[in-house]
Each structure stands twice: as C-alpha cells, then as structure tokens.
CSV table of C-alpha atoms in Angstrom, one decimal:
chain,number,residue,atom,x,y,z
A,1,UNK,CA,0.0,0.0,0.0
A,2,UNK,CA,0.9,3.1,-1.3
A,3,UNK,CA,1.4,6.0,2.4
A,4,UNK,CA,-0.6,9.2,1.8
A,5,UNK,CA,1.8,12.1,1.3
A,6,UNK,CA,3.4,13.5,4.1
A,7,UNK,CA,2.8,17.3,5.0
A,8,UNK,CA,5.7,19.0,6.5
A,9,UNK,CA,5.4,22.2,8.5
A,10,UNK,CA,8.9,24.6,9.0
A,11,UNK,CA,8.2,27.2,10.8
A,12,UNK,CA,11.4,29.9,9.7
A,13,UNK,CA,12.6,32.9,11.9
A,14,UNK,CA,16.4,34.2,11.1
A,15,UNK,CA,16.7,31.0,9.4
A,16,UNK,CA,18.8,31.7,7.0
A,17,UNK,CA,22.2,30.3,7.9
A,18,UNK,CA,20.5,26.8,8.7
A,19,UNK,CA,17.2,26.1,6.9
A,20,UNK,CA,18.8,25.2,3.4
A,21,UNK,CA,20.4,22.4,5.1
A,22,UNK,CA,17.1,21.4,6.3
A,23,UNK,CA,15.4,21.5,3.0
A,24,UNK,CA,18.1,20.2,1.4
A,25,UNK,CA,18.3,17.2,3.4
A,26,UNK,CA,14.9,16.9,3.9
A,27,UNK,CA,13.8,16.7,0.8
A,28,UNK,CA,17.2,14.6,-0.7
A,29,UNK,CA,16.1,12.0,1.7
A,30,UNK,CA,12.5,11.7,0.7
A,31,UNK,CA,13.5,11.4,-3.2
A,32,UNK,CA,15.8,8.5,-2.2
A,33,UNK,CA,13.3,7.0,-0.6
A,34,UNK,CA,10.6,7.2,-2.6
A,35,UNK,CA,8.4,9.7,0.0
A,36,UNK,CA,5.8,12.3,-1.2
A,37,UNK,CA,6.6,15.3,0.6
A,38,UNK,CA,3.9,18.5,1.0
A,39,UNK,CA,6.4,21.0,2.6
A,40,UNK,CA,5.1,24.4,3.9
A,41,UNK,CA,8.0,27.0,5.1
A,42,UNK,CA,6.1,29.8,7.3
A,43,UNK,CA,8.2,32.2,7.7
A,44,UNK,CA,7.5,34.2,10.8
A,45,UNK,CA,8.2,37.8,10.0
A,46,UNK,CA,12.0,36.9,9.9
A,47,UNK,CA,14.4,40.4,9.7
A,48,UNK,CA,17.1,38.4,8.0
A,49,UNK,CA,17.0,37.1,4.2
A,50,UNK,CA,15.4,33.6,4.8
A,51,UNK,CA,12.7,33.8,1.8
A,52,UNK,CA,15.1,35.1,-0.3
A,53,UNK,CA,17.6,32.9,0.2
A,54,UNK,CA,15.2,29.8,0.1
A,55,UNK,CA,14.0,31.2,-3.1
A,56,UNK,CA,17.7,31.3,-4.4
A,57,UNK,CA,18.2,27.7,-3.3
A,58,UNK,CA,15.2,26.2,-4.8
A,59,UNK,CA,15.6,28.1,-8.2
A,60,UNK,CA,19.0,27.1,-8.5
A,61,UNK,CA,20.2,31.1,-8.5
A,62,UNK,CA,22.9,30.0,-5.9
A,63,UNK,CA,24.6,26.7,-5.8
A,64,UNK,CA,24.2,24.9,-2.7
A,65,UNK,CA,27.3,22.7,-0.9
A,66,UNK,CA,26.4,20.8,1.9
A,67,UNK,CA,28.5,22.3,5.2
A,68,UNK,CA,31.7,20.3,6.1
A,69,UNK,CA,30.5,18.9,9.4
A,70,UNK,CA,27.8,17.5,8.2
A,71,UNK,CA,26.8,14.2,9.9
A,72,UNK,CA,26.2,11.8,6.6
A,73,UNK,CA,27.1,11.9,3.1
A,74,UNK,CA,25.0,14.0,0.5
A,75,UNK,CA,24.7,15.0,-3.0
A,76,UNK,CA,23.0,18.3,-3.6
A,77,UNK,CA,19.8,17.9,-5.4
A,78,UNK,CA,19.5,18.8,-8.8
A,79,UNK,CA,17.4,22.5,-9.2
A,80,UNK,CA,15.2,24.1,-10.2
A,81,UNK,CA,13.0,22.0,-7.8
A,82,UNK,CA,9.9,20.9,-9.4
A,83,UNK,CA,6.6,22.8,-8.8
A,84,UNK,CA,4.1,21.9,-5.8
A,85,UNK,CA,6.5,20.3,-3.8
A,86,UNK,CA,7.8,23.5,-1.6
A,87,UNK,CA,5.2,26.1,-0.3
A,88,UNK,CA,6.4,29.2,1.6
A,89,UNK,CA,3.3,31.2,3.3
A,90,UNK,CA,4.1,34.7,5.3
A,91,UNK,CA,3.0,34.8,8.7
A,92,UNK,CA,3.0,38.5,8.5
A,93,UNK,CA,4.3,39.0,12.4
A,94,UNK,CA,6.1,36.7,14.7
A,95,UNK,CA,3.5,35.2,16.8
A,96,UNK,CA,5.6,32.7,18.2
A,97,UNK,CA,6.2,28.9,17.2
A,98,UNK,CA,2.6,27.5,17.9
A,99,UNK,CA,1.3,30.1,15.7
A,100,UNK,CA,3.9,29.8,13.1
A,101,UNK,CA,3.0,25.9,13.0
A,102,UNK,CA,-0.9,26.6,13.1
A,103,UNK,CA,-1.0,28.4,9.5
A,104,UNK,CA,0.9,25.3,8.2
A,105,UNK,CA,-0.8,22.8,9.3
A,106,UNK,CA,-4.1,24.6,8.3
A,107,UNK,CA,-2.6,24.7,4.8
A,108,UNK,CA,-1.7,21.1,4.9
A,109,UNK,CA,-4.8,19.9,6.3
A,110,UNK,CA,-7.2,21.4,4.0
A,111,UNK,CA,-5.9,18.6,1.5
A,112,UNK,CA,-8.0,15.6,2.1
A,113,UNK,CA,-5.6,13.3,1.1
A,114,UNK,CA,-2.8,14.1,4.2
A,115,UNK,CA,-3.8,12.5,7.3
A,116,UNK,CA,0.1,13.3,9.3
A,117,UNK,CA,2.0,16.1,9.3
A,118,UNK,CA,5.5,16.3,10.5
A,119,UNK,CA,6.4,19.6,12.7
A,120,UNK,CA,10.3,19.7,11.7
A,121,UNK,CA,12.7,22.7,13.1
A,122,UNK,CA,14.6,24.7,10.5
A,123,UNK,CA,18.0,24.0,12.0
A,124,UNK,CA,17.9,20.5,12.0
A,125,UNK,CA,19.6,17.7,9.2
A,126,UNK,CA,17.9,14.8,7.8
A,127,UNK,CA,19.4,11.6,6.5
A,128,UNK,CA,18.3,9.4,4.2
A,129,UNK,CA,15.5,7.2,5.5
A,130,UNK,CA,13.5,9.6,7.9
A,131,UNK,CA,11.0,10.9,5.9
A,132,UNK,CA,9.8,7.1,4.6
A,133,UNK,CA,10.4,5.9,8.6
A,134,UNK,CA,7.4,8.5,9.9
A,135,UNK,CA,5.3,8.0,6.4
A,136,UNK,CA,5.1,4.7,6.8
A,137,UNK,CA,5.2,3.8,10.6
A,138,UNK,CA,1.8,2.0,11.6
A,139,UNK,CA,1.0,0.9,15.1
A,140,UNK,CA,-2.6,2.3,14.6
A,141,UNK,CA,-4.0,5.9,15.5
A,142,UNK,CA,-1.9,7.7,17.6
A,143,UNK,CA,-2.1,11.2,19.0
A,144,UNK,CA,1.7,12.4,18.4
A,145,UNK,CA,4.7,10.7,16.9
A,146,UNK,CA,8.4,11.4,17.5
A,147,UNK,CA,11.8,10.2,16.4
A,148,UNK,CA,14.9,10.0,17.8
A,149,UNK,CA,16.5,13.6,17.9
A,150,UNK,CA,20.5,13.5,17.9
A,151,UNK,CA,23.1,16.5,18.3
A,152,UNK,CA,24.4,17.8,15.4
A,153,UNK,CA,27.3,18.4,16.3
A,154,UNK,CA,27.4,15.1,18.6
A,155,UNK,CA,25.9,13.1,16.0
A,156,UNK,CA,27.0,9.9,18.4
A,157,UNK,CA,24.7,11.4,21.3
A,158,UNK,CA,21.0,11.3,21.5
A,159,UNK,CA,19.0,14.8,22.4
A,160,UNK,CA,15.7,13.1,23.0
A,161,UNK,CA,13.7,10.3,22.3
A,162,UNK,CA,11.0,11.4,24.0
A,163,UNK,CA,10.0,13.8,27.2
A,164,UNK,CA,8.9,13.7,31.3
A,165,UNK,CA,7.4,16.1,33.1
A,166,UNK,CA,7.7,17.1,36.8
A,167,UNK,CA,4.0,17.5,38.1
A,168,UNK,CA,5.8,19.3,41.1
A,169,UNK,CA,8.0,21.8,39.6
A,170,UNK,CA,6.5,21.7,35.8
A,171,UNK,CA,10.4,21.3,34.5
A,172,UNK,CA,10.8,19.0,31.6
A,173,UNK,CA,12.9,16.0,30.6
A,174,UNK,CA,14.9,14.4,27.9
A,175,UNK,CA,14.8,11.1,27.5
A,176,UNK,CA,18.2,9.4,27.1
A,177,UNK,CA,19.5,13.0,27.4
A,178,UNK,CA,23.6,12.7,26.4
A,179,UNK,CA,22.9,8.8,25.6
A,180,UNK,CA,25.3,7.0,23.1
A,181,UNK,CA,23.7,6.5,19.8
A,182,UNK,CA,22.7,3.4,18.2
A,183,UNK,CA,23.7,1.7,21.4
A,184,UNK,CA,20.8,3.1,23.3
A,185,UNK,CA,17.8,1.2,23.4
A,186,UNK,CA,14.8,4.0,22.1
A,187,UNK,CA,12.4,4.6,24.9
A,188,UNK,CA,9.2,2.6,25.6
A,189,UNK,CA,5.7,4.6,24.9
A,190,UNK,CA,4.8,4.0,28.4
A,191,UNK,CA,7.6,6.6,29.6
A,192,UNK,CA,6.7,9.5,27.3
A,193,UNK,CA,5.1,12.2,28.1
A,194,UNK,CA,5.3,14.5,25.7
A,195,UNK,CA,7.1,14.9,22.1
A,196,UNK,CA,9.4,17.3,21.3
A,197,UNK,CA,8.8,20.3,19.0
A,198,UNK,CA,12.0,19.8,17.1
A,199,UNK,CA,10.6,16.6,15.1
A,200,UNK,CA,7.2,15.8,15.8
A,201,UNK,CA,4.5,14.2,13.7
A,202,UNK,CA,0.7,15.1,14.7
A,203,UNK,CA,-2.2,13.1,13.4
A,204,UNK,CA,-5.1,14.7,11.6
A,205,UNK,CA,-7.1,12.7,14.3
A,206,UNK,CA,-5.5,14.4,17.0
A,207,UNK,CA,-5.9,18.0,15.0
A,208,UNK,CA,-9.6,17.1,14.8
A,209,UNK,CA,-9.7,16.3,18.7
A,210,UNK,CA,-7.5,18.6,20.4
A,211,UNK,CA,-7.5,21.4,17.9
A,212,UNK,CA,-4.4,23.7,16.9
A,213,UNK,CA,-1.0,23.6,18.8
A,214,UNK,CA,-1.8,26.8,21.5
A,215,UNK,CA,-0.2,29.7,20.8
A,216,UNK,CA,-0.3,31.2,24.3
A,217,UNK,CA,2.8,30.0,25.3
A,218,UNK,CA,4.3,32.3,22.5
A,219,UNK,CA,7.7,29.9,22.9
A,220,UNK,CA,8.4,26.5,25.2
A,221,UNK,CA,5.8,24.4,26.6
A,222,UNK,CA,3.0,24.5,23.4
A,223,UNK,CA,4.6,20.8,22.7
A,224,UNK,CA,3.9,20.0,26.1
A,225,UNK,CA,0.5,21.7,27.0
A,226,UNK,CA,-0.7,20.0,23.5
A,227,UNK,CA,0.3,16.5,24.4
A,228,UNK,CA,-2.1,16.9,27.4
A,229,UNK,CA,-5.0,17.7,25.2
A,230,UNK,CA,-4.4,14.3,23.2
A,231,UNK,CA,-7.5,12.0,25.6
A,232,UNK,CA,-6.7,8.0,24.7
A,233,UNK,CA,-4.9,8.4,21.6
A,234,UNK,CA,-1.4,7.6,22.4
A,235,UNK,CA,2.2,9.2,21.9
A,236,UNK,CA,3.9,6.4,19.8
A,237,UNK,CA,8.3,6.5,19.4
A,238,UNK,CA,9.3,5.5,15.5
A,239,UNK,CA,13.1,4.8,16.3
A,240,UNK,CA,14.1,4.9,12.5
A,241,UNK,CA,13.4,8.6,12.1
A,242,UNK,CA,16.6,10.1,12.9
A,243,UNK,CA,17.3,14.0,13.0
A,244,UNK,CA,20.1,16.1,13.8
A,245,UNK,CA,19.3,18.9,15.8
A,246,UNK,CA,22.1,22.2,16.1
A,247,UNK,CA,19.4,23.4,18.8
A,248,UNK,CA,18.6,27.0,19.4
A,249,UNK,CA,20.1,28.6,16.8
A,250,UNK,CA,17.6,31.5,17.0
A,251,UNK,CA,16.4,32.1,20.4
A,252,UNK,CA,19.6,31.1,22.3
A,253,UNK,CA,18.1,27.9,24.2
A,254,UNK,CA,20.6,25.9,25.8
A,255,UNK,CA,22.8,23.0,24.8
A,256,UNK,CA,25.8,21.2,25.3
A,257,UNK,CA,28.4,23.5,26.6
A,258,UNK,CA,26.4,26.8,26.0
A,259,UNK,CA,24.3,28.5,28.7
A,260,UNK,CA,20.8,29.1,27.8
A,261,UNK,CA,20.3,33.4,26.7
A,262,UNK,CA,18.6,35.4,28.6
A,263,UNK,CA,15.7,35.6,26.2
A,264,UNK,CA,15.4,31.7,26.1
A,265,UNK,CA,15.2,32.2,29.7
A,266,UNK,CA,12.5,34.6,30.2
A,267,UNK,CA,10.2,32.5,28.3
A,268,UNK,CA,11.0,29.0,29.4
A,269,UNK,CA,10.2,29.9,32.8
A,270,UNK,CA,7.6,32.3,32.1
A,271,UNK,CA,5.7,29.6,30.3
A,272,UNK,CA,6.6,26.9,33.0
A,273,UNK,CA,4.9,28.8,35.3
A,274,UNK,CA,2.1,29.1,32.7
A,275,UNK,CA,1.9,25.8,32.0
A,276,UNK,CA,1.7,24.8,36.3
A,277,UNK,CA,-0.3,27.2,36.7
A,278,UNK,CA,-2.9,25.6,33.9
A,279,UNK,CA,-2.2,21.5,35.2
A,280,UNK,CA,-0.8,21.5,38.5
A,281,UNK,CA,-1.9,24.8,40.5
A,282,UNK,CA,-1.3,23.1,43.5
A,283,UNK,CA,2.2,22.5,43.0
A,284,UNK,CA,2.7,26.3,42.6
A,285,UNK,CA,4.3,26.8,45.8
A,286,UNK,CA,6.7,23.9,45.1
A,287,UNK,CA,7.6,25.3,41.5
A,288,UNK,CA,8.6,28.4,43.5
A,289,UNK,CA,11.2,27.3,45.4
A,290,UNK,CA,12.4,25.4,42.4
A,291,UNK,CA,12.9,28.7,40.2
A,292,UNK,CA,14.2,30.8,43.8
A,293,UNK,CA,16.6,27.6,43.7
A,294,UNK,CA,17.6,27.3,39.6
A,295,UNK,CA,17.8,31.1,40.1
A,296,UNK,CA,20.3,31.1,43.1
A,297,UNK,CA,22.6,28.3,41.5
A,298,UNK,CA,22.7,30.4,38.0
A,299,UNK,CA,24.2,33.3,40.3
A,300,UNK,CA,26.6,31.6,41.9
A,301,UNK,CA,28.0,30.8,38.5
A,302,UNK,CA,28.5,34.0,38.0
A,303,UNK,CA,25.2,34.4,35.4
A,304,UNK,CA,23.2,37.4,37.6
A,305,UNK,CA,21.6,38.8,34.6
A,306,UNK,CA,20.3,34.9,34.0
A,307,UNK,CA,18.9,34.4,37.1
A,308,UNK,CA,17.5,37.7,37.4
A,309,UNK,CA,15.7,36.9,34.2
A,310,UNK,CA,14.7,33.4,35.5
A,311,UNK,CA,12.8,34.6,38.8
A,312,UNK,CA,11.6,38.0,36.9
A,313,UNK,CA,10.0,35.2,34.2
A,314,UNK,CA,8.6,32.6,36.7
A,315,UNK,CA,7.0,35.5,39.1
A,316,UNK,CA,5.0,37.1,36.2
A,317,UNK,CA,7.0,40.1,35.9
A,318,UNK,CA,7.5,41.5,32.1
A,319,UNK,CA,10.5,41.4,30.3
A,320,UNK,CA,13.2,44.1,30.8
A,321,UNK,CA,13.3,46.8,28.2
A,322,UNK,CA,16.4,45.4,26.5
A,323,UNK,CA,14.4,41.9,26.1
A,324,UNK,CA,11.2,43.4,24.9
A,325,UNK,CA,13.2,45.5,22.5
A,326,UNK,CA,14.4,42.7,20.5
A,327,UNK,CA,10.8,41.7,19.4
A,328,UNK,CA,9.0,43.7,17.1
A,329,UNK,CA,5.8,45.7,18.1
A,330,UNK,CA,3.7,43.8,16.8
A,331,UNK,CA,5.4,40.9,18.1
A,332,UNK,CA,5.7,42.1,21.4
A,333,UNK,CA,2.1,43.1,21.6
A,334,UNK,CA,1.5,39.2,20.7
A,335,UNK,CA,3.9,37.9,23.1
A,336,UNK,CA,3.1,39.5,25.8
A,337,UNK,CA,-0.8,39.9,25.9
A,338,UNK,CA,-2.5,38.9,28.8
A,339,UNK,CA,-2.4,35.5,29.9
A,340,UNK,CA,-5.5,33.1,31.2
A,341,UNK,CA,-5.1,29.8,32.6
C-alpha cells in the first residue's frame, strides 16, 4: 500500500544560515526513498533574508554545498526544484512557534488526502530514510509521533527520544539525554510524556480532537500543553526517524556546553509557570522554590543577569526593556498579551 503524502510544517525565523540544510536534506532523503513530501516554510516575519535565500536555493540562482560537518554523506539535489512540492506562506508578524505551526498545518490539512504532518525545526539535518520511517510507521492511531532527535554536532549522542514532566515543579525532561547513539535502546511509549517540538509528527485525528498547537505560550511548553489535550490516543516513538538537531540557533536555548540566553530564559520559565499554573496549580508553591533555587545556582556561577531573568519570568513580571526590544511591536504586543489559565 501506497502511504498518503506526508505534509511537513517549518516554521522559519532568522533561518537563513541553517534552513537550506534542512530543506536540502529533507527533501534529498524523501527522493531516495521514494516519499511524497507536501512541505510548507512559514516564515514568521524573519528580519534576516530567509525567503530570499530559500527562493535562491530552490531556483538554482545560488549553488548549494552541503557544510563540512555535516553528519552523513550527501549530493546536492539537482534545481530548479519541481513545482508543488515547496510552499512558503508569510505569517506576516512573529506570533511565536505554535502560531507559526498553526498556518501550516491549516494549509496542509485542507488537502483531504494528508492524514500526518510532521512539525520539523529549520535548524535541523535529515538523512536518508527519515521521511519514509514516519510515512510509513503504523501501530494504529496515535495522538503524536516522535523520532529519535541527535546532536548535530554530537551526532554519536541522543538529544531526546522522548520527554517527562515534573508535576511538582512543571520542568521537563529528555529522555536518554547525552545517551550513546545506536547503542541506546529507544524509549518505551509507556515513559513518554510529551514529544518534542523539534521533530514531531501530529495526526489529523488528533488536529480534529484537540484542535491547533496553543499559541499562548508564545515559545516553550506549546509541545507539552498540547500533548495533554491528546485524551486515549497515544504518543507512539518510530526509532528509524533520525534527525540532527544544532538546537537554538535562534532564540539562544541551551545546549551542550552553552548556557541558555537570557531571552530563552524569560520564556521557558515564564511559560513553565504558565503551563503549572494551567495543570498543576497546587504545585505552585513547590515550583517556587524550584525557580528561587535554579535562580540562586545560576548566580553563583557568576550568570546574575540569567537568574534575574529566571525569577523575573517565573513571578509574572515583564520582560526588561532590553528583552522586549528585540521583538517587534507587533510581536511584542503578541507575546506579551494577557495571559489566562
């Protein structure tokens, strides 16, 4: 049996210096493998050149060579690319990744004959074999499918396979966080909680059940709120869909051997207070003392401007004028509307 084509939604912001590895990749793989791809790039008011520059890459205009470091072999792909298989839609202001993924899936749902759609981040790499492993995979409905998610620049470490959550302090986990990879068993369904926003596939089942990713969050925790909302349809793991991840490329979030900006700060904690304060508002008091806690150790490290940010985040406060001013207007009016639980 012939799979149904498999939407994918990008969602692009200051992109430029990573997507075209992405697409490149992405769509290499799924012509080796025989996968119908319906790929939607939403750009989300970027500043920088990321339209242009995909439009240079797909037309051929600029010649693309795949970086040195990357983690498998590849031959570029030959250009023009054909017509229909690359959509890019304008989000017109940055409304933060849920609603960045929204107008795609919308776009890819209104075609009858899609039934998945993978939620891919721009700064990832994907080998050969990927797109055919989460087109294919069938263990029945499911709510949310992910894959195994490896550093990119640790392509023999795992990121996530799949992630916890602390019902007392709302912090998440990876895991097999810093695993060896292939030697790691994947993780079992029963032990995940949530699927990760850098490669996650959501069933039109689920769409139709739990409705759009929510876009209150404005960054962190949509992933996480939205597995919540999924009833008895399950989170399934497909091992075989592998992706390298370079990881916060754009907002600063942390990985290994870089502390997390102060901007990936604010709104991991702001919406992890967000997020208890939705679920678990009894466990408020206790996700206090965790933040008063994450908040002293970042001092003592010598980051004050981090934990500042941290406990300014967590207790509701706004963002500091510096923070605020490296949104737009109209993104900052978006991001920081009032919030209800």
């Amino acid at each position: 049996m012939i799979p149904a084509p498999l939407g994918v939604v990008l969602v692009a912001y200051n992109s430029a210096d990573v997507i075209l590895d992405c697409l490149e990749t992405l769509l290499s793989a799924a012509c080796a493998d025989g996968t119908e791809l319906r790929v939607v790039v939403v750009d989300n008011a970027s500043p920088d050149d990321s339209v242009a520059a995909i439009r240079a890459w797909a037309t051929g205009e600029v010649p693309y060579a795949p970086p040195a470091d990357l983690p498998f072999p590849h031959v570029p792909l030959p250009k023009p690319l054909p017509e229909g298989g690359l959509t890019i839609l304008s989000a017109g202001v940055n409304g933060g990744f849920a609603a960045g993924v929204n107008i795609g899936l919308k776009h890819l749902f209104a075609d009858p004959a899609i039934d998945r759609v993978w939620i891919l981040n721009p700064d990832s790499a994907v080998p050969p074999g990927t797109p055919a492993a989460f087109a294919r995979h069938d263990q029945g409905p499911f709510a949310l499918m992910g894959g195994r998610v490896l550093y990119y620049d640790h392509p023999g470490m795992i990121q996530i396979d799949g992630g916890t959550i602390n019902r007392w302090t709302g912090v998440t986990g990876n895991l097999n966080l810093c695993a060896p990879y292939p030697q790691t068993r994947p993780a079992r369904a029963e032990e995940i909680q949530f699927i990760t926003g850098a490669s996650m596939v959501a069933s039109r089942q689920f769409i139709e059940r739990a409705g759009p990713m929510p876009e209150d969050y404005f960054l962190y925790y949509e992933e996480v709120d939205w597995a919540l909302r999924r009833g008895d349809l399950p989170l399934i793991l497909c091992p075989e869909a592998i992706v390298y991840h370079r990881a916060g490329t754009a907002i600063g979030s942390p990985t290994i051997g870089r502390q997390a900006s102060p901007f990936s700060l604010y709104f991991k904690h702001r919406s992890r207070m967000r997020f208890v304060r939705r679920y678990f508002p009894w466990a408020l008091p206790v996700a206090l003392l965790y933040s008063f806690a994450k908040a002293a150790q970042l001092m003592l490290k010598g980051y004050g401007l981090e934990g500042a940010t941290l406990l300014r985040a967590f207790l509701g406060f706004g963002p500091s004028p510096t923070l605020r001013a490296s949104l737009s207007p109209k993104a900052a009016a978006r991001a920081f509307a009032a919030w209800k639980p």
